[in-house]
Amino acid sequence: MAHRVLLGHTTDADGPTIVDLFRNVNTFHLVSWCLSIIACSIAMFIFVPHYQRLKRAPKSFFKKHVLKILLMAPAYSITSLVALFFPRSSGLFAVLRSVVESRAIYAYVAMLLDLLGGFDRAPANIQAISPEGKFYAVPPFGCCFRPCCPVVTMSRSLVARCRSFAVQAVYAIPGLAYLHLWVELERATSHSEAYDVVVIVVQALEVLTVMVAFYGMMILYFACRARIEGYNPTKKMLSIKLVLFVGVVQSIIVSLAISKSEKGSQALYDESYSVTAWTNFLLCIESAPLAWLMRASYPERELYMAQQGDQPSNTETDDYDDDDDEMDEDGYVITMAPEARKHYGTVDNAVSTL
C-alpha cells in the first residue's frame, strides 16, 4: 500500500472507501464522526438564518460581496464532513473548497473598494485622510522592512495593483488545487521522485498565491481602515486571515506533526489517510466558530447602512443626505465615504483630483 505525506496531503491509490471505514470502525472513529457532525450542524444552524436575513436586505454592491464571503462557512463545513467519510475523494472536495475560498478573497477586496466609493473613487477617498504612507510595509512581505520602506502616494495604480493581487487568486488557487489533484491521481502507486517534486512545487505555488492575495488585502486594509471604521474592518480581516490559515497553513502543520509521530497517528487513524482524516476532522470542528465569526463580522444592519452610503457607528454623518447617492445602470447604489463627500462635494469632483 503506497503512502506518502507531503505538506498536508496523503496519497493512497488503494485507500479506504466508506465501506472500509465502517468495517474497521473503532471508538475513536465514532467519537470523531459524532463531534464533526455536531460541529457542522451548529455551523449550518448559525449560517442559514443569518444568510436568509441578509438576502432580504436592500440590493447593493456591499450585499453582493458579503453573501459571497459568508459562503465560506458552509463550504468548509460540508466539504470537510463529506471528505471525512469519503477519504478517496478528499482532493475533489478540496478543489471545490478552494473555489469558494478564492471568490471570498476577491469579494473582500471588492467590498473594501466599494465602501470607498468604487475602484475609480477609492484613491481620492483614501487620500482625504492618508495621502501618503508606507503602504507596502504590511504583512506578510513588507512588515520586516518598514524602516527602509519608501513613503508612497495612494494612487490609482496602487489600488489597481492590490486588486490584481486578489484577481490572480480567483484563478490560481482553484487551478493549482485542480493541478495538484491531477498529479496525485496520475502518479497513483508510482514511487517516482519526479511526482514528489512536482507536488512540492505545486504546493509551494499554492502558498505563494495565497500570500500574494493576502498582501494586497493588507495594503488596502491598513490604508482605509480609519475611513471605514464603522464597518468593523478588523473583524472582517480577522475572519479572512483565519480562513487562509485554516485552508493553507493548518494542513502543513498537521502533516508535519504526523510525520514526526507516525506511531501515534496510526493508533487513531490508519496511516494511509491519517493526514486527510485529521485535516478534515479539524476543519469540521472549526467550521462552527468560523460561522459564528462570520455572523459577528457581517451583521445585518451594515447592509442597510451601506445601502444608504452611511457609516454604522459614525456620529458625524447625521447630516448626510442619501438622496445624493448615484446609481449605476443595474440599480446598485454607488456609495462614497461621508467624510470624503464633505471634502470633495461630489464623486465627480473627487475623481477629477486624481
Short mmCIF file of C-alpha atoms in Angstrom, two decimals:
data_model
loop_
_atom_site.label_atom_id
_atom_site.label_comp_id
_atom_site.label_asym_id
_atom_site.label_seq_id
_atom_site.Cartn_x
_atom_site.Cartn_y
_atom_site.Cartn_z
CA MET A 1 0.00 0.00 0.00
CA ALA A 2 1.64 3.19 -1.16
CA HIS A 3 1.69 6.05 1.30
CA ARG A 4 3.27 9.50 1.23
CA VAL A 5 2.89 12.59 3.32
CA LEU A 6 3.82 15.82 1.53
CA LEU A 7 2.97 19.19 3.06
CA GLY A 8 -0.50 18.35 4.16
CA HIS A 9 -1.52 15.72 1.59
CA THR A 10 -1.59 11.98 1.67
CA THR A 11 -1.74 9.69 -1.34
CA ASP A 12 -3.06 6.16 -1.31
CA ALA A 13 -4.22 4.55 -4.54
CA ASP A 14 -5.77 1.66 -2.62
CA GLY A 15 -7.01 3.87 0.20
CA PRO A 16 -10.13 3.22 2.25
CA THR A 17 -13.62 3.61 0.89
CA ILE A 18 -16.59 4.43 3.06
CA VAL A 19 -17.31 0.70 3.29
CA ASP A 20 -13.77 0.06 4.54
CA LEU A 21 -14.17 2.76 7.16
CA PHE A 22 -17.31 1.24 8.63
CA ARG A 23 -15.83 -2.26 8.53
CA ASN A 24 -12.82 -1.15 10.59
CA VAL A 25 -14.58 1.38 12.78
CA ASN A 26 -13.38 1.91 16.33
CA THR A 27 -14.36 4.07 19.28
CA PHE A 28 -12.20 6.99 18.24
CA HIS A 29 -13.74 6.99 14.76
CA LEU A 30 -17.24 7.09 16.21
CA VAL A 31 -16.38 9.91 18.62
CA SER A 32 -14.68 11.99 15.91
CA TRP A 33 -17.58 11.45 13.50
CA CYS A 34 -20.14 12.48 16.11
CA LEU A 35 -18.18 15.59 17.06
CA SER A 36 -17.79 16.51 13.39
CA ILE A 37 -21.49 16.10 12.67
CA ILE A 38 -22.42 18.17 15.74
CA ALA A 39 -19.97 20.96 14.85
CA CYS A 40 -21.13 21.10 11.24
CA SER A 41 -24.77 21.13 12.34
CA ILE A 42 -24.06 24.07 14.64
CA ALA A 43 -22.29 25.87 11.79
CA MET A 44 -25.27 25.42 9.49
CA PHE A 45 -27.68 26.43 12.26
CA ILE A 46 -25.74 29.69 12.60
CA PHE A 47 -25.28 30.25 8.87
CA VAL A 48 -28.70 29.55 7.36
CA PRO A 49 -30.86 32.03 9.36
CA HIS A 50 -28.23 34.76 9.09
CA TYR A 51 -27.83 34.23 5.35
CA GLN A 52 -31.58 34.34 4.81
CA ARG A 53 -31.87 37.62 6.71
CA LEU A 54 -29.09 39.18 4.66
CA LYS A 55 -30.75 38.02 1.45
CA ARG A 56 -33.75 40.18 2.35
CA ALA A 57 -31.61 43.31 2.76
CA PRO A 58 -31.74 46.08 0.11
CA LYS A 59 -29.88 45.49 -3.11
CA SER A 60 -26.33 46.87 -3.08
CA PHE A 61 -22.78 46.02 -4.06
CA PHE A 62 -21.93 45.55 -0.38
CA LYS A 63 -24.62 42.89 -0.02
CA LYS A 64 -23.38 41.03 -3.11
CA HIS A 65 -19.84 40.78 -1.72
CA VAL A 66 -20.93 39.85 1.80
CA LEU A 67 -23.05 36.94 0.57
CA LYS A 68 -20.05 35.52 -1.31
CA ILE A 69 -17.82 35.81 1.75
CA LEU A 70 -20.36 34.14 4.02
CA LEU A 71 -20.41 31.04 1.80
CA MET A 72 -17.02 30.07 3.22
CA ALA A 73 -18.62 28.73 6.40
CA PRO A 74 -20.92 26.13 4.75
CA ALA A 75 -18.24 25.35 2.15
CA TYR A 76 -15.75 24.34 4.83
CA SER A 77 -18.42 22.58 6.87
CA ILE A 78 -19.99 20.46 4.13
CA THR A 79 -16.87 19.59 2.10
CA SER A 80 -14.80 18.60 5.14
CA LEU A 81 -17.61 16.48 6.62
CA VAL A 82 -18.23 14.60 3.37
CA ALA A 83 -14.49 14.15 2.80
CA LEU A 84 -14.18 12.67 6.29
CA PHE A 85 -16.37 9.77 5.18
CA PHE A 86 -15.01 9.60 1.62
CA PRO A 87 -11.22 9.96 2.00
CA ARG A 88 -10.55 8.89 -1.59
CA SER A 89 -12.45 11.94 -2.84
CA SER A 90 -10.94 14.44 -0.39
CA GLY A 91 -8.90 16.03 -3.19
CA LEU A 92 -12.07 16.76 -5.17
CA PHE A 93 -13.70 18.45 -2.18
CA ALA A 94 -10.51 20.45 -1.60
CA VAL A 95 -10.85 21.83 -5.14
CA LEU A 96 -14.48 22.81 -4.51
CA ARG A 97 -13.46 24.46 -1.25
CA SER A 98 -10.67 26.39 -2.97
CA VAL A 99 -13.16 27.87 -5.46
CA VAL A 100 -15.29 29.33 -2.67
CA GLU A 101 -12.20 30.48 -0.79
CA SER A 102 -10.73 32.33 -3.78
CA ARG A 103 -14.06 34.03 -4.54
CA ALA A 104 -14.27 35.17 -0.91
CA ILE A 105 -10.78 36.67 -1.06
CA TYR A 106 -11.66 38.71 -4.12
CA ALA A 107 -15.06 39.65 -2.67
CA TYR A 108 -13.35 41.07 0.42
CA VAL A 109 -11.09 43.33 -1.68
CA ALA A 110 -14.03 44.36 -3.87
CA MET A 111 -16.05 45.11 -0.74
CA LEU A 112 -13.36 47.46 0.57
CA LEU A 113 -13.22 49.28 -2.74
CA ASP A 114 -17.00 49.65 -2.93
CA LEU A 115 -17.12 51.01 0.63
CA LEU A 116 -14.67 53.63 -0.58
CA GLY A 117 -16.90 54.61 -3.49
CA GLY A 118 -15.71 52.13 -6.09
CA PHE A 119 -12.41 51.50 -7.84
CA ASP A 120 -12.30 54.90 -9.56
CA ARG A 121 -13.07 56.84 -6.40
CA ALA A 122 -11.17 54.80 -3.79
CA PRO A 123 -7.80 56.62 -4.17
CA ALA A 124 -9.41 60.03 -3.65
CA ASN A 125 -11.31 58.83 -0.59
CA ILE A 126 -8.16 57.36 0.98
CA GLN A 127 -6.14 60.47 0.14
CA ALA A 128 -8.62 62.56 2.12
CA ILE A 129 -7.11 61.09 5.30
CA SER A 130 -3.88 59.28 4.30
CA PRO A 131 -2.47 60.83 1.13
CA GLU A 132 0.96 59.27 1.73
CA GLY A 133 2.32 56.41 3.78
CA LYS A 134 4.41 53.27 3.89
CA PHE A 135 1.61 51.30 2.29
CA TYR A 136 3.90 48.43 1.25
CA ALA A 137 5.16 47.82 4.81
CA VAL A 138 2.42 45.35 5.76
CA PRO A 139 2.32 41.58 6.35
CA PRO A 140 3.21 39.11 5.06
CA PHE A 141 6.04 40.55 2.94
CA GLY A 142 6.70 44.13 4.00
CA CYS A 143 6.32 44.22 7.78
CA CYS A 144 10.00 43.35 8.38
CA PHE A 145 11.20 46.14 6.05
CA ARG A 146 9.17 49.01 7.44
CA PRO A 147 12.20 51.17 8.48
CA CYS A 148 13.57 51.17 4.93
CA CYS A 149 10.23 51.06 3.12
CA PRO A 150 9.64 54.19 0.99
CA VAL A 151 6.73 56.54 1.51
CA VAL A 152 4.42 56.37 -1.49
CA THR A 153 1.29 58.19 -2.58
CA MET A 154 -2.02 56.38 -2.62
CA SER A 155 -2.74 56.37 -6.33
CA ARG A 156 -4.97 54.62 -8.80
CA SER A 157 -2.09 52.38 -9.89
CA LEU A 158 -1.51 51.20 -6.30
CA VAL A 159 -5.18 50.38 -5.86
CA ALA A 160 -5.16 48.55 -9.21
CA ARG A 161 -2.11 46.56 -8.11
CA CYS A 162 -3.83 45.48 -4.89
CA ARG A 163 -6.91 44.43 -6.81
CA SER A 164 -4.79 42.43 -9.28
CA PHE A 165 -3.25 40.53 -6.36
CA ALA A 166 -6.75 39.40 -5.42
CA VAL A 167 -7.79 38.68 -9.00
CA GLN A 168 -4.91 36.27 -9.53
CA ALA A 169 -6.15 34.25 -6.54
CA VAL A 170 -9.53 33.70 -8.21
CA TYR A 171 -7.85 31.75 -11.00
CA ALA A 172 -4.62 30.49 -9.41
CA ILE A 173 -5.95 28.94 -6.20
CA PRO A 174 -8.57 26.65 -7.85
CA GLY A 175 -6.27 26.00 -10.81
CA LEU A 176 -3.39 24.88 -8.60
CA ALA A 177 -5.74 22.78 -6.46
CA TYR A 178 -7.00 21.02 -9.59
CA LEU A 179 -3.42 20.54 -10.85
CA HIS A 180 -2.43 19.08 -7.51
CA LEU A 181 -5.30 16.62 -7.63
CA TRP A 182 -4.43 15.69 -11.21
CA VAL A 183 -0.80 14.94 -10.32
CA GLU A 184 -1.85 12.87 -7.31
CA LEU A 185 -4.18 10.77 -9.46
CA GLU A 186 -1.63 10.35 -12.22
CA ARG A 187 1.15 9.08 -10.04
CA ALA A 188 -1.12 6.59 -8.23
CA THR A 189 1.14 3.93 -6.70
CA SER A 190 4.26 5.12 -8.53
CA HIS A 191 7.34 5.61 -6.36
CA SER A 192 8.98 8.02 -8.82
CA GLU A 193 10.56 11.01 -7.11
CA ALA A 194 9.65 13.19 -10.08
CA TYR A 195 5.99 13.19 -8.98
CA ASP A 196 7.02 14.18 -5.47
CA VAL A 197 8.98 17.14 -6.81
CA VAL A 198 6.02 18.29 -8.91
CA VAL A 199 3.67 18.07 -5.93
CA ILE A 200 6.03 20.07 -3.72
CA VAL A 201 6.35 22.75 -6.41
CA VAL A 202 2.56 22.97 -6.80
CA GLN A 203 2.08 23.23 -3.04
CA ALA A 204 4.70 25.97 -2.82
CA LEU A 205 2.88 27.89 -5.56
CA GLU A 206 -0.40 27.47 -3.67
CA VAL A 207 1.13 29.03 -0.56
CA LEU A 208 2.73 31.85 -2.57
CA THR A 209 -0.57 32.60 -4.36
CA VAL A 210 -2.44 32.93 -1.08
CA MET A 211 0.29 35.12 0.42
CA VAL A 212 0.24 37.47 -2.59
CA ALA A 213 -3.54 37.82 -2.35
CA PHE A 214 -3.26 38.41 1.39
CA TYR A 215 -0.62 41.09 0.78
CA GLY A 216 -2.93 43.04 -1.48
CA MET A 217 -5.71 42.74 1.06
CA MET A 218 -3.48 44.03 3.88
CA ILE A 219 -2.33 47.06 1.85
CA LEU A 220 -5.91 48.15 1.28
CA TYR A 221 -6.94 47.29 4.83
CA PHE A 222 -4.28 49.41 6.53
CA ALA A 223 -4.78 52.23 4.04
CA CYS A 224 -8.53 52.57 4.55
CA ARG A 225 -9.40 51.07 7.94
CA ALA A 226 -9.77 54.53 9.51
CA ARG A 227 -12.14 55.51 6.71
CA ILE A 228 -14.49 52.54 7.20
CA GLU A 229 -14.10 52.03 10.94
CA GLY A 230 -17.87 51.87 11.34
CA TYR A 231 -17.95 48.63 9.34
CA ASN A 232 -15.74 46.69 11.78
CA PRO A 233 -12.93 46.10 9.25
CA THR A 234 -10.73 44.42 11.89
CA LYS A 235 -13.25 41.64 12.48
CA LYS A 236 -13.67 41.15 8.77
CA MET A 237 -9.91 40.96 8.21
CA LEU A 238 -9.57 38.52 11.12
CA SER A 239 -12.17 36.20 9.61
CA ILE A 240 -10.35 36.16 6.26
CA LYS A 241 -6.97 35.61 7.93
CA LEU A 242 -8.33 32.63 9.84
CA VAL A 243 -9.68 31.14 6.63
CA LEU A 244 -6.29 31.49 4.96
CA PHE A 245 -4.61 29.89 7.96
CA VAL A 246 -7.09 27.04 8.10
CA GLY A 247 -7.00 26.45 4.36
CA VAL A 248 -3.23 26.51 3.83
CA VAL A 249 -1.09 26.53 6.95
CA GLN A 250 -3.06 24.09 9.08
CA SER A 251 -2.74 21.18 6.64
CA ILE A 252 1.03 21.67 6.54
CA ILE A 253 1.22 21.67 10.34
CA VAL A 254 -0.89 18.52 10.55
CA SER A 255 1.28 16.66 8.03
CA LEU A 256 4.49 17.67 9.78
CA ALA A 257 3.11 16.67 13.18
CA ILE A 258 2.01 13.27 11.89
CA SER A 259 5.31 12.65 10.09
CA LYS A 260 7.09 13.26 13.41
CA SER A 261 4.85 10.84 15.32
CA GLU A 262 3.78 8.10 12.91
CA LYS A 263 3.16 5.65 15.74
CA GLY A 264 0.66 7.92 17.45
CA SER A 265 -1.22 8.69 14.26
CA GLN A 266 -1.57 5.03 13.32
CA ALA A 267 -3.20 4.29 16.69
CA LEU A 268 -6.09 6.62 15.80
CA TYR A 269 -6.31 6.62 12.02
CA ASP A 270 -4.84 4.21 9.50
CA GLU A 271 -1.59 5.55 8.06
CA SER A 272 -3.00 5.54 4.52
CA TYR A 273 -5.29 8.50 5.24
CA SER A 274 -4.20 9.91 8.62
CA VAL A 275 -3.36 13.38 7.24
CA THR A 276 -6.60 13.58 5.28
CA ALA A 277 -8.65 12.40 8.24
CA TRP A 278 -7.08 14.75 10.78
CA THR A 279 -7.26 17.72 8.41
CA ASN A 280 -10.95 17.22 7.63
CA PHE A 281 -11.79 16.48 11.26
CA LEU A 282 -10.22 19.77 12.36
CA LEU A 283 -11.98 21.64 9.56
CA CYS A 284 -15.32 20.25 10.75
CA ILE A 285 -14.67 21.33 14.33
CA GLU A 286 -13.52 24.78 13.22
CA SER A 287 -16.50 25.37 10.96
CA ALA A 288 -18.74 26.24 13.94
CA PRO A 289 -16.58 29.08 15.34
CA LEU A 290 -15.91 30.23 11.76
CA ALA A 291 -19.65 30.53 11.13
CA TRP A 292 -20.07 32.46 14.39
CA LEU A 293 -17.22 34.81 13.50
CA MET A 294 -18.73 35.41 10.07
CA ARG A 295 -22.08 36.30 11.60
CA ALA A 296 -20.43 38.70 14.06
CA SER A 297 -18.27 40.28 11.34
CA TYR A 298 -21.13 40.90 8.91
CA PRO A 299 -24.22 41.98 10.90
CA GLU A 300 -27.44 42.66 9.10
CA ARG A 301 -27.51 46.37 9.99
CA GLU A 302 -24.39 47.05 7.92
CA LEU A 303 -26.17 46.10 4.72
CA TYR A 304 -28.85 48.71 5.36
CA MET A 305 -26.28 51.35 6.27
CA ALA A 306 -24.15 50.55 3.21
CA GLN A 307 -27.23 50.92 1.00
CA GLN A 308 -27.53 54.48 2.36
CA GLY A 309 -23.80 55.18 1.97
CA ASP A 310 -23.50 55.78 5.72
CA GLN A 311 -21.12 54.68 8.47
CA PRO A 312 -22.91 52.50 11.07
CA SER A 313 -21.12 53.86 14.15
CA ASN A 314 -20.08 57.31 12.93
CA THR A 315 -22.00 60.06 14.71
CA GLU A 316 -20.63 62.75 12.41
CA THR A 317 -22.73 61.68 9.45
CA ASP A 318 -26.18 62.62 10.68
CA ASP A 319 -26.46 65.36 8.06
CA TYR A 320 -25.63 63.02 5.22
CA ASP A 321 -28.28 63.09 2.54
CA ASP A 322 -28.68 59.75 0.83
CA ASP A 323 -30.63 61.45 -1.95
CA ASP A 324 -27.25 62.39 -3.43
CA ASP A 325 -26.31 58.75 -3.95
CA GLU A 326 -25.64 57.79 -7.52
CA MET A 327 -26.98 54.63 -9.13
CA ASP A 328 -25.39 52.55 -11.82
CA GLU A 329 -27.28 51.11 -14.77
CA ASP A 330 -28.18 47.96 -12.80
CA GLY A 331 -29.71 49.89 -9.94
CA TYR A 332 -26.84 49.39 -7.49
CA VAL A 333 -26.01 52.23 -5.13
CA ILE A 334 -22.58 53.82 -5.70
CA THR A 335 -21.59 54.82 -2.18
CA MET A 336 -18.99 57.35 -1.14
CA ALA A 337 -17.49 57.77 2.31
CA PRO A 338 -19.33 60.63 4.07
CA GLU A 339 -16.11 62.46 5.09
CA ALA A 340 -14.87 62.39 1.50
CA ARG A 341 -18.24 63.64 0.27
CA LYS A 342 -17.99 66.60 2.66
CA HIS A 343 -14.46 67.31 1.46
CA TYR A 344 -14.98 66.94 -2.28
CA GLY A 345 -18.68 67.68 -2.62
CA THR A 346 -19.44 65.08 -5.29
CA VAL A 347 -17.85 61.90 -6.50
CA ASP A 348 -17.09 63.54 -9.85
CA ASN A 349 -15.05 66.23 -8.10
CA ALA A 350 -13.14 63.56 -6.22
CA VAL A 351 -12.30 61.70 -9.40
CA SER A 352 -11.18 64.88 -11.12
CA THR A 353 -8.47 65.39 -8.46
CA LEU A 354 -6.70 62.15 -9.44
#
